[in-house]
Amino acid sequence: LISYLLVIYYQNYKSYNAGMLTVLSNRVGDVMILMVISWMMNYGSWNYIFYLELMNNDMEMKMISVMIILAAMTKSAQIPFSSWLPAAMAAPTPVSALVHSSTLVTAGVYLLIRFNLLLGNTLMLKMLLLLSGLTMFMAGISANYEFDLKKIIALSTLSQLGLMMSILSMGLSELAFFHLLTHAMFKALLFMCVGVIIHMMGDM
């Protein structure tokens, strides 16, 4: 809800459309997280470390893993949920700096880092690697044909998120977390610099 209010800050038709796309895309991930919480209540605890023995042979744990991956893909804007991230550029630049560096888009990556022990299924990891690689490739190609500075940086964020997801799908969760921290540092500063440039040129 807060992200929606921030995206529609400028109160025009483009901002309203971008805000609605953002909020509806993220609802998929929210529903998945709520379903995982409800499903884990059947086991009597939300501490998934207790269920590691069930993961190889229990169908319910595999379903929980799939839902967590879907939630992470939605939050981190992986294909096919990647359209909302460039649209969220309708927000003011300081908001974009916060959202892209350390809050909304990194939530999915952080979720998978926390649940990295659930990613034992080889087929799921292969699918995640394929989709994150496609996201990285698509974002890189799209940035070459874009002229809006903020949108170029949004696509670079999308590319970096694809890289983090592909690192996670290889089982290197510590490396993904390190990349998450370094990306948060430089992306926030980059957005602030772009905001100053846009403000000096008098063109949003």
PDB file of C-alpha atoms in Angstrom:
ATOM      1  CA  LEU A   1       0.000   0.000   0.000  1.00  0.00           C
ATOM      2  CA  ILE A   2       2.811   2.428   0.885  1.00  0.00           C
ATOM      3  CA  SER A   3       4.614   1.661  -2.381  1.00  0.00           C
ATOM      4  CA  TYR A   4       1.379   2.417  -4.276  1.00  0.00           C
ATOM      5  CA  LEU A   5       1.004   5.789  -2.521  1.00  0.00           C
ATOM      6  CA  LEU A   6       4.624   6.667  -3.277  1.00  0.00           C
ATOM      7  CA  VAL A   7       4.373   5.736  -6.974  1.00  0.00           C
ATOM      8  CA  ILE A   8       1.220   7.887  -7.489  1.00  0.00           C
ATOM      9  CA  TYR A   9       2.894  10.903  -5.840  1.00  0.00           C
ATOM     10  CA  TYR A  10       2.719  13.130  -8.952  1.00  0.00           C
ATOM     11  CA  GLN A  11      -1.057  12.579  -9.362  1.00  0.00           C
ATOM     12  CA  ASN A  12      -1.234  12.132 -13.124  1.00  0.00           C
ATOM     13  CA  TYR A  13      -2.579   9.409 -15.411  1.00  0.00           C
ATOM     14  CA  LYS A  14       0.826   7.804 -15.986  1.00  0.00           C
ATOM     15  CA  SER A  15       1.539   7.667 -12.251  1.00  0.00           C
ATOM     16  CA  TYR A  16      -1.859   6.114 -11.496  1.00  0.00           C
ATOM     17  CA  ASN A  17      -1.314   3.394 -14.111  1.00  0.00           C
ATOM     18  CA  ALA A  18       2.206   2.684 -12.806  1.00  0.00           C
ATOM     19  CA  GLY A  19       0.945   2.527  -9.211  1.00  0.00           C
ATOM     20  CA  MET A  20      -1.857   0.121 -10.109  1.00  0.00           C
ATOM     21  CA  LEU A  21       0.554  -2.136 -12.043  1.00  0.00           C
ATOM     22  CA  THR A  22       2.965  -2.145  -9.087  1.00  0.00           C
ATOM     23  CA  VAL A  23       0.333  -2.928  -6.481  1.00  0.00           C
ATOM     24  CA  LEU A  24      -1.413  -5.662  -8.517  1.00  0.00           C
ATOM     25  CA  SER A  25       1.853  -7.387  -9.471  1.00  0.00           C
ATOM     26  CA  ASN A  26       3.030  -7.440  -5.870  1.00  0.00           C
ATOM     27  CA  ARG A  27      -0.281  -8.848  -4.621  1.00  0.00           C
ATOM     28  CA  VAL A  28       0.643 -12.181  -6.246  1.00  0.00           C
ATOM     29  CA  GLY A  29       3.725 -12.418  -4.041  1.00  0.00           C
ATOM     30  CA  ASP A  30       1.787 -11.293  -0.960  1.00  0.00           C
ATOM     31  CA  VAL A  31      -0.846 -13.991  -1.491  1.00  0.00           C
ATOM     32  CA  MET A  32       1.903 -16.614  -1.883  1.00  0.00           C
ATOM     33  CA  ILE A  33       3.567 -15.536   1.384  1.00  0.00           C
ATOM     34  CA  LEU A  34       0.222 -15.612   3.228  1.00  0.00           C
ATOM     35  CA  MET A  35      -0.483 -19.098   1.838  1.00  0.00           C
ATOM     36  CA  VAL A  36       2.958 -20.301   3.005  1.00  0.00           C
ATOM     37  CA  ILE A  37       2.300 -18.911   6.504  1.00  0.00           C
ATOM     38  CA  SER A  38      -1.118 -20.596   6.614  1.00  0.00           C
ATOM     39  CA  TRP A  39       0.256 -23.882   5.272  1.00  0.00           C
ATOM     40  CA  MET A  40       3.103 -23.968   7.800  1.00  0.00           C
ATOM     41  CA  MET A  41       0.545 -23.594  10.602  1.00  0.00           C
ATOM     42  CA  ASN A  42      -0.450 -27.202   9.823  1.00  0.00           C
ATOM     43  CA  TYR A  43       2.971 -28.300  11.084  1.00  0.00           C
ATOM     44  CA  GLY A  44       2.565 -26.387  14.352  1.00  0.00           C
ATOM     45  CA  SER A  45       5.464 -23.969  13.838  1.00  0.00           C
ATOM     46  CA  TRP A  46       6.773 -21.404  11.343  1.00  0.00           C
ATOM     47  CA  ASN A  47      10.379 -22.440  11.998  1.00  0.00           C
ATOM     48  CA  TYR A  48      11.165 -24.247   8.745  1.00  0.00           C
ATOM     49  CA  ILE A  49      14.489 -25.602  10.101  1.00  0.00           C
ATOM     50  CA  PHE A  50      12.425 -28.272  11.911  1.00  0.00           C
ATOM     51  CA  TYR A  51      11.138 -29.538   8.560  1.00  0.00           C
ATOM     52  CA  LEU A  52      14.422 -30.140   6.759  1.00  0.00           C
ATOM     53  CA  GLU A  53      14.020 -33.922   7.040  1.00  0.00           C
ATOM     54  CA  LEU A  54      10.627 -33.755   5.294  1.00  0.00           C
ATOM     55  CA  MET A  55      11.864 -31.827   2.283  1.00  0.00           C
ATOM     56  CA  ASN A  56      13.065 -34.723   0.164  1.00  0.00           C
ATOM     57  CA  ASN A  57       9.941 -36.871   0.361  1.00  0.00           C
ATOM     58  CA  ASP A  58       7.078 -34.609   1.461  1.00  0.00           C
ATOM     59  CA  MET A  59       4.923 -33.129  -1.311  1.00  0.00           C
ATOM     60  CA  GLU A  60       3.616 -30.337   0.909  1.00  0.00           C
ATOM     61  CA  MET A  61       7.123 -29.025   1.583  1.00  0.00           C
ATOM     62  CA  LYS A  62       7.807 -29.013  -2.157  1.00  0.00           C
ATOM     63  CA  MET A  63       4.635 -26.953  -2.670  1.00  0.00           C
ATOM     64  CA  ILE A  64       5.788 -24.540   0.042  1.00  0.00           C
ATOM     65  CA  SER A  65       9.157 -24.224  -1.729  1.00  0.00           C
ATOM     66  CA  VAL A  66       7.419 -23.450  -5.046  1.00  0.00           C
ATOM     67  CA  MET A  67       5.253 -20.771  -3.401  1.00  0.00           C
ATOM     68  CA  ILE A  68       8.262 -19.146  -1.725  1.00  0.00           C
ATOM     69  CA  ILE A  69      10.121 -19.051  -5.058  1.00  0.00           C
ATOM     70  CA  LEU A  70       7.051 -17.533  -6.772  1.00  0.00           C
ATOM     71  CA  ALA A  71       6.755 -14.903  -4.028  1.00  0.00           C
ATOM     72  CA  ALA A  72      10.450 -14.050  -4.382  1.00  0.00           C
ATOM     73  CA  MET A  73      10.179 -13.827  -8.178  1.00  0.00           C
ATOM     74  CA  THR A  74       7.227 -11.439  -7.861  1.00  0.00           C
ATOM     75  CA  LYS A  75       8.916  -9.187  -5.316  1.00  0.00           C
ATOM     76  CA  SER A  76      12.220  -9.145  -7.197  1.00  0.00           C
ATOM     77  CA  ALA A  77      10.514  -8.594 -10.579  1.00  0.00           C
ATOM     78  CA  GLN A  78      11.771 -11.677 -12.393  1.00  0.00           C
ATOM     79  CA  ILE A  79      10.193 -12.791 -15.679  1.00  0.00           C
ATOM     80  CA  PRO A  80       7.138 -12.994 -16.051  1.00  0.00           C
ATOM     81  CA  PHE A  81       6.546 -10.398 -13.275  1.00  0.00           C
ATOM     82  CA  SER A  82       9.176  -7.885 -14.404  1.00  0.00           C
ATOM     83  CA  SER A  83       6.908  -5.195 -15.897  1.00  0.00           C
ATOM     84  CA  TRP A  84       6.205  -3.370 -12.627  1.00  0.00           C
ATOM     85  CA  LEU A  85       9.799  -2.391 -11.841  1.00  0.00           C
ATOM     86  CA  PRO A  86      10.402   0.057 -14.745  1.00  0.00           C
ATOM     87  CA  ALA A  87       6.829   1.371 -14.267  1.00  0.00           C
ATOM     88  CA  ALA A  88       7.603   2.219 -10.617  1.00  0.00           C
ATOM     89  CA  MET A  89       9.945   4.930 -11.922  1.00  0.00           C
ATOM     90  CA  ALA A  90       6.951   7.287 -11.842  1.00  0.00           C
ATOM     91  CA  ALA A  91       7.791   7.823  -8.150  1.00  0.00           C
ATOM     92  CA  PRO A  92      10.040  10.711  -6.999  1.00  0.00           C
ATOM     93  CA  THR A  93      13.779  10.022  -7.211  1.00  0.00           C
ATOM     94  CA  PRO A  94      14.500   9.663  -3.433  1.00  0.00           C
ATOM     95  CA  VAL A  95      11.689   7.091  -3.247  1.00  0.00           C
ATOM     96  CA  SER A  96      13.163   5.233  -6.227  1.00  0.00           C
ATOM     97  CA  ALA A  97      16.567   5.260  -4.530  1.00  0.00           C
ATOM     98  CA  LEU A  98      15.120   3.649  -1.399  1.00  0.00           C
ATOM     99  CA  VAL A  99      12.883   1.155  -3.224  1.00  0.00           C
ATOM    100  CA  HIS A 100      15.603   0.001  -5.622  1.00  0.00           C
ATOM    101  CA  SER A 101      18.487  -0.211  -3.212  1.00  0.00           C
ATOM    102  CA  SER A 102      17.211  -1.764  -0.024  1.00  0.00           C
ATOM    103  CA  THR A 103      13.461  -2.286   0.380  1.00  0.00           C
ATOM    104  CA  LEU A 104      10.880  -3.597  -2.081  1.00  0.00           C
ATOM    105  CA  VAL A 105      12.855  -5.171  -4.919  1.00  0.00           C
ATOM    106  CA  THR A 106      15.437  -6.760  -2.646  1.00  0.00           C
ATOM    107  CA  ALA A 107      12.729  -8.400  -0.482  1.00  0.00           C
ATOM    108  CA  GLY A 108      12.452 -11.382  -2.839  1.00  0.00           C
ATOM    109  CA  VAL A 109      16.197 -12.001  -2.897  1.00  0.00           C
ATOM    110  CA  TYR A 110      16.368 -11.719   0.898  1.00  0.00           C
ATOM    111  CA  LEU A 111      13.434 -14.133   1.245  1.00  0.00           C
ATOM    112  CA  LEU A 112      15.291 -16.742  -0.817  1.00  0.00           C
ATOM    113  CA  ILE A 113      18.518 -16.132   1.143  1.00  0.00           C
ATOM    114  CA  ARG A 114      16.606 -16.848   4.369  1.00  0.00           C
ATOM    115  CA  PHE A 115      14.913 -19.924   2.884  1.00  0.00           C
ATOM    116  CA  ASN A 116      17.963 -21.159   0.976  1.00  0.00           C
ATOM    117  CA  LEU A 117      17.741 -24.561   2.678  1.00  0.00           C
ATOM    118  CA  LEU A 118      14.358 -25.103   1.006  1.00  0.00           C
ATOM    119  CA  LEU A 119      15.928 -24.821  -2.451  1.00  0.00           C
ATOM    120  CA  GLY A 120      17.022 -28.437  -2.613  1.00  0.00           C
ATOM    121  CA  ASN A 121      14.950 -29.425  -5.643  1.00  0.00           C
ATOM    122  CA  THR A 122      17.187 -29.505  -8.721  1.00  0.00           C
ATOM    123  CA  LEU A 123      14.352 -28.897 -11.188  1.00  0.00           C
ATOM    124  CA  MET A 124      13.207 -25.755  -9.343  1.00  0.00           C
ATOM    125  CA  LEU A 125      16.760 -24.418  -9.243  1.00  0.00           C
ATOM    126  CA  LYS A 126      17.196 -25.018 -12.977  1.00  0.00           C
ATOM    127  CA  MET A 127      13.941 -23.164 -13.709  1.00  0.00           C
ATOM    128  CA  LEU A 128      14.996 -20.300 -11.423  1.00  0.00           C
ATOM    129  CA  LEU A 129      18.392 -20.104 -13.154  1.00  0.00           C
ATOM    130  CA  LEU A 130      16.742 -20.028 -16.579  1.00  0.00           C
ATOM    131  CA  LEU A 131      14.214 -17.313 -15.650  1.00  0.00           C
ATOM    132  CA  SER A 132      16.764 -15.144 -13.822  1.00  0.00           C
ATOM    133  CA  GLY A 133      19.178 -15.434 -16.756  1.00  0.00           C
ATOM    134  CA  LEU A 134      16.398 -14.391 -19.143  1.00  0.00           C
ATOM    135  CA  THR A 135      15.542 -11.431 -16.880  1.00  0.00           C
ATOM    136  CA  MET A 136      19.180 -10.343 -16.820  1.00  0.00           C
ATOM    137  CA  PHE A 137      19.462 -10.613 -20.613  1.00  0.00           C
ATOM    138  CA  MET A 138      16.145  -8.834 -21.272  1.00  0.00           C
ATOM    139  CA  ALA A 139      16.969  -5.961 -18.898  1.00  0.00           C
ATOM    140  CA  GLY A 140      20.417  -5.492 -20.438  1.00  0.00           C
ATOM    141  CA  ILE A 141      19.051  -5.399 -23.994  1.00  0.00           C
ATOM    142  CA  SER A 142      16.159  -3.065 -23.050  1.00  0.00           C
ATOM    143  CA  ALA A 143      18.518  -0.580 -21.366  1.00  0.00           C
ATOM    144  CA  ASN A 144      20.379  -0.118 -24.668  1.00  0.00           C
ATOM    145  CA  TYR A 145      17.240   1.280 -26.324  1.00  0.00           C
ATOM    146  CA  GLU A 146      16.070   3.513 -23.472  1.00  0.00           C
ATOM    147  CA  PHE A 147      16.645   7.277 -23.184  1.00  0.00           C
ATOM    148  CA  ASP A 148      15.094   8.041 -19.796  1.00  0.00           C
ATOM    149  CA  LEU A 149      17.883   8.125 -17.180  1.00  0.00           C
ATOM    150  CA  LYS A 150      15.770   6.757 -14.334  1.00  0.00           C
ATOM    151  CA  LYS A 151      14.429   3.946 -16.497  1.00  0.00           C
ATOM    152  CA  ILE A 152      17.968   2.961 -17.525  1.00  0.00           C
ATOM    153  CA  ILE A 153      18.925   2.643 -13.855  1.00  0.00           C
ATOM    154  CA  ALA A 154      15.701   0.700 -13.164  1.00  0.00           C
ATOM    155  CA  LEU A 155      16.647  -1.762 -15.897  1.00  0.00           C
ATOM    156  CA  SER A 156      20.153  -2.030 -14.446  1.00  0.00           C
ATOM    157  CA  THR A 157      18.532  -2.906 -11.093  1.00  0.00           C
ATOM    158  CA  LEU A 158      16.487  -5.576 -12.863  1.00  0.00           C
ATOM    159  CA  SER A 159      19.657  -6.966 -14.412  1.00  0.00           C
ATOM    160  CA  GLN A 160      21.420  -7.059 -11.026  1.00  0.00           C
ATOM    161  CA  LEU A 161      18.417  -8.794  -9.440  1.00  0.00           C
ATOM    162  CA  GLY A 162      18.576 -11.416 -12.183  1.00  0.00           C
ATOM    163  CA  LEU A 163      22.250 -11.921 -11.331  1.00  0.00           C
ATOM    164  CA  MET A 164      21.450 -12.302  -7.609  1.00  0.00           C
ATOM    165  CA  MET A 165      18.736 -14.852  -8.379  1.00  0.00           C
ATOM    166  CA  SER A 166      21.061 -16.831 -10.639  1.00  0.00           C
ATOM    167  CA  ILE A 167      23.723 -16.812  -7.882  1.00  0.00           C
ATOM    168  CA  LEU A 168      21.085 -18.119  -5.447  1.00  0.00           C
ATOM    169  CA  SER A 169      20.006 -20.832  -7.874  1.00  0.00           C
ATOM    170  CA  MET A 170      23.615 -22.085  -7.861  1.00  0.00           C
ATOM    171  CA  GLY A 171      23.409 -22.450  -4.069  1.00  0.00           C
ATOM    172  CA  LEU A 172      25.728 -19.550  -3.160  1.00  0.00           C
ATOM    173  CA  SER A 173      23.542 -17.663  -0.679  1.00  0.00           C
ATOM    174  CA  GLU A 174      26.421 -15.833   1.088  1.00  0.00           C
ATOM    175  CA  LEU A 175      27.695 -14.467  -2.227  1.00  0.00           C
ATOM    176  CA  ALA A 176      24.151 -13.344  -3.126  1.00  0.00           C
ATOM    177  CA  PHE A 177      23.868 -11.508   0.209  1.00  0.00           C
ATOM    178  CA  PHE A 178      27.232  -9.807  -0.320  1.00  0.00           C
ATOM    179  CA  HIS A 179      26.137  -8.694  -3.786  1.00  0.00           C
ATOM    180  CA  LEU A 180      22.842  -7.450  -2.304  1.00  0.00           C
ATOM    181  CA  LEU A 181      24.737  -5.199   0.129  1.00  0.00           C
ATOM    182  CA  THR A 182      27.164  -3.810  -2.449  1.00  0.00           C
ATOM    183  CA  HIS A 183      24.319  -3.205  -4.908  1.00  0.00           C
ATOM    184  CA  ALA A 184      22.333  -1.315  -2.240  1.00  0.00           C
ATOM    185  CA  MET A 185      25.306   0.979  -1.623  1.00  0.00           C
ATOM    186  CA  PHE A 186      26.022   2.039  -5.174  1.00  0.00           C
ATOM    187  CA  LYS A 187      22.438   2.029  -6.486  1.00  0.00           C
ATOM    188  CA  ALA A 188      21.147   4.477  -3.851  1.00  0.00           C
ATOM    189  CA  LEU A 189      23.995   6.889  -4.633  1.00  0.00           C
ATOM    190  CA  LEU A 190      23.461   6.463  -8.373  1.00  0.00           C
ATOM    191  CA  PHE A 191      19.779   7.361  -8.062  1.00  0.00           C
ATOM    192  CA  MET A 192      20.605  10.448  -6.015  1.00  0.00           C
ATOM    193  CA  CYS A 193      23.126  11.595  -8.634  1.00  0.00           C
ATOM    194  CA  VAL A 194      20.570  11.088 -11.409  1.00  0.00           C
ATOM    195  CA  GLY A 195      17.977  13.018  -9.376  1.00  0.00           C
ATOM    196  CA  VAL A 196      20.377  15.958  -9.107  1.00  0.00           C
ATOM    197  CA  ILE A 197      21.087  15.836 -12.865  1.00  0.00           C
ATOM    198  CA  ILE A 198      17.356  15.756 -13.725  1.00  0.00           C
ATOM    199  CA  HIS A 199      16.666  18.602 -11.282  1.00  0.00           C
ATOM    200  CA  MET A 200      19.499  20.745 -12.681  1.00  0.00           C
ATOM    201  CA  MET A 201      18.279  20.205 -16.230  1.00  0.00           C
ATOM    202  CA  GLY A 202      14.711  21.009 -15.157  1.00  0.00           C
ATOM    203  CA  ASP A 203      13.237  17.922 -16.803  1.00  0.00           C
ATOM    204  CA  MET A 204      11.471  15.072 -14.988  1.00  0.00           C
TER     205      MET A 204
END
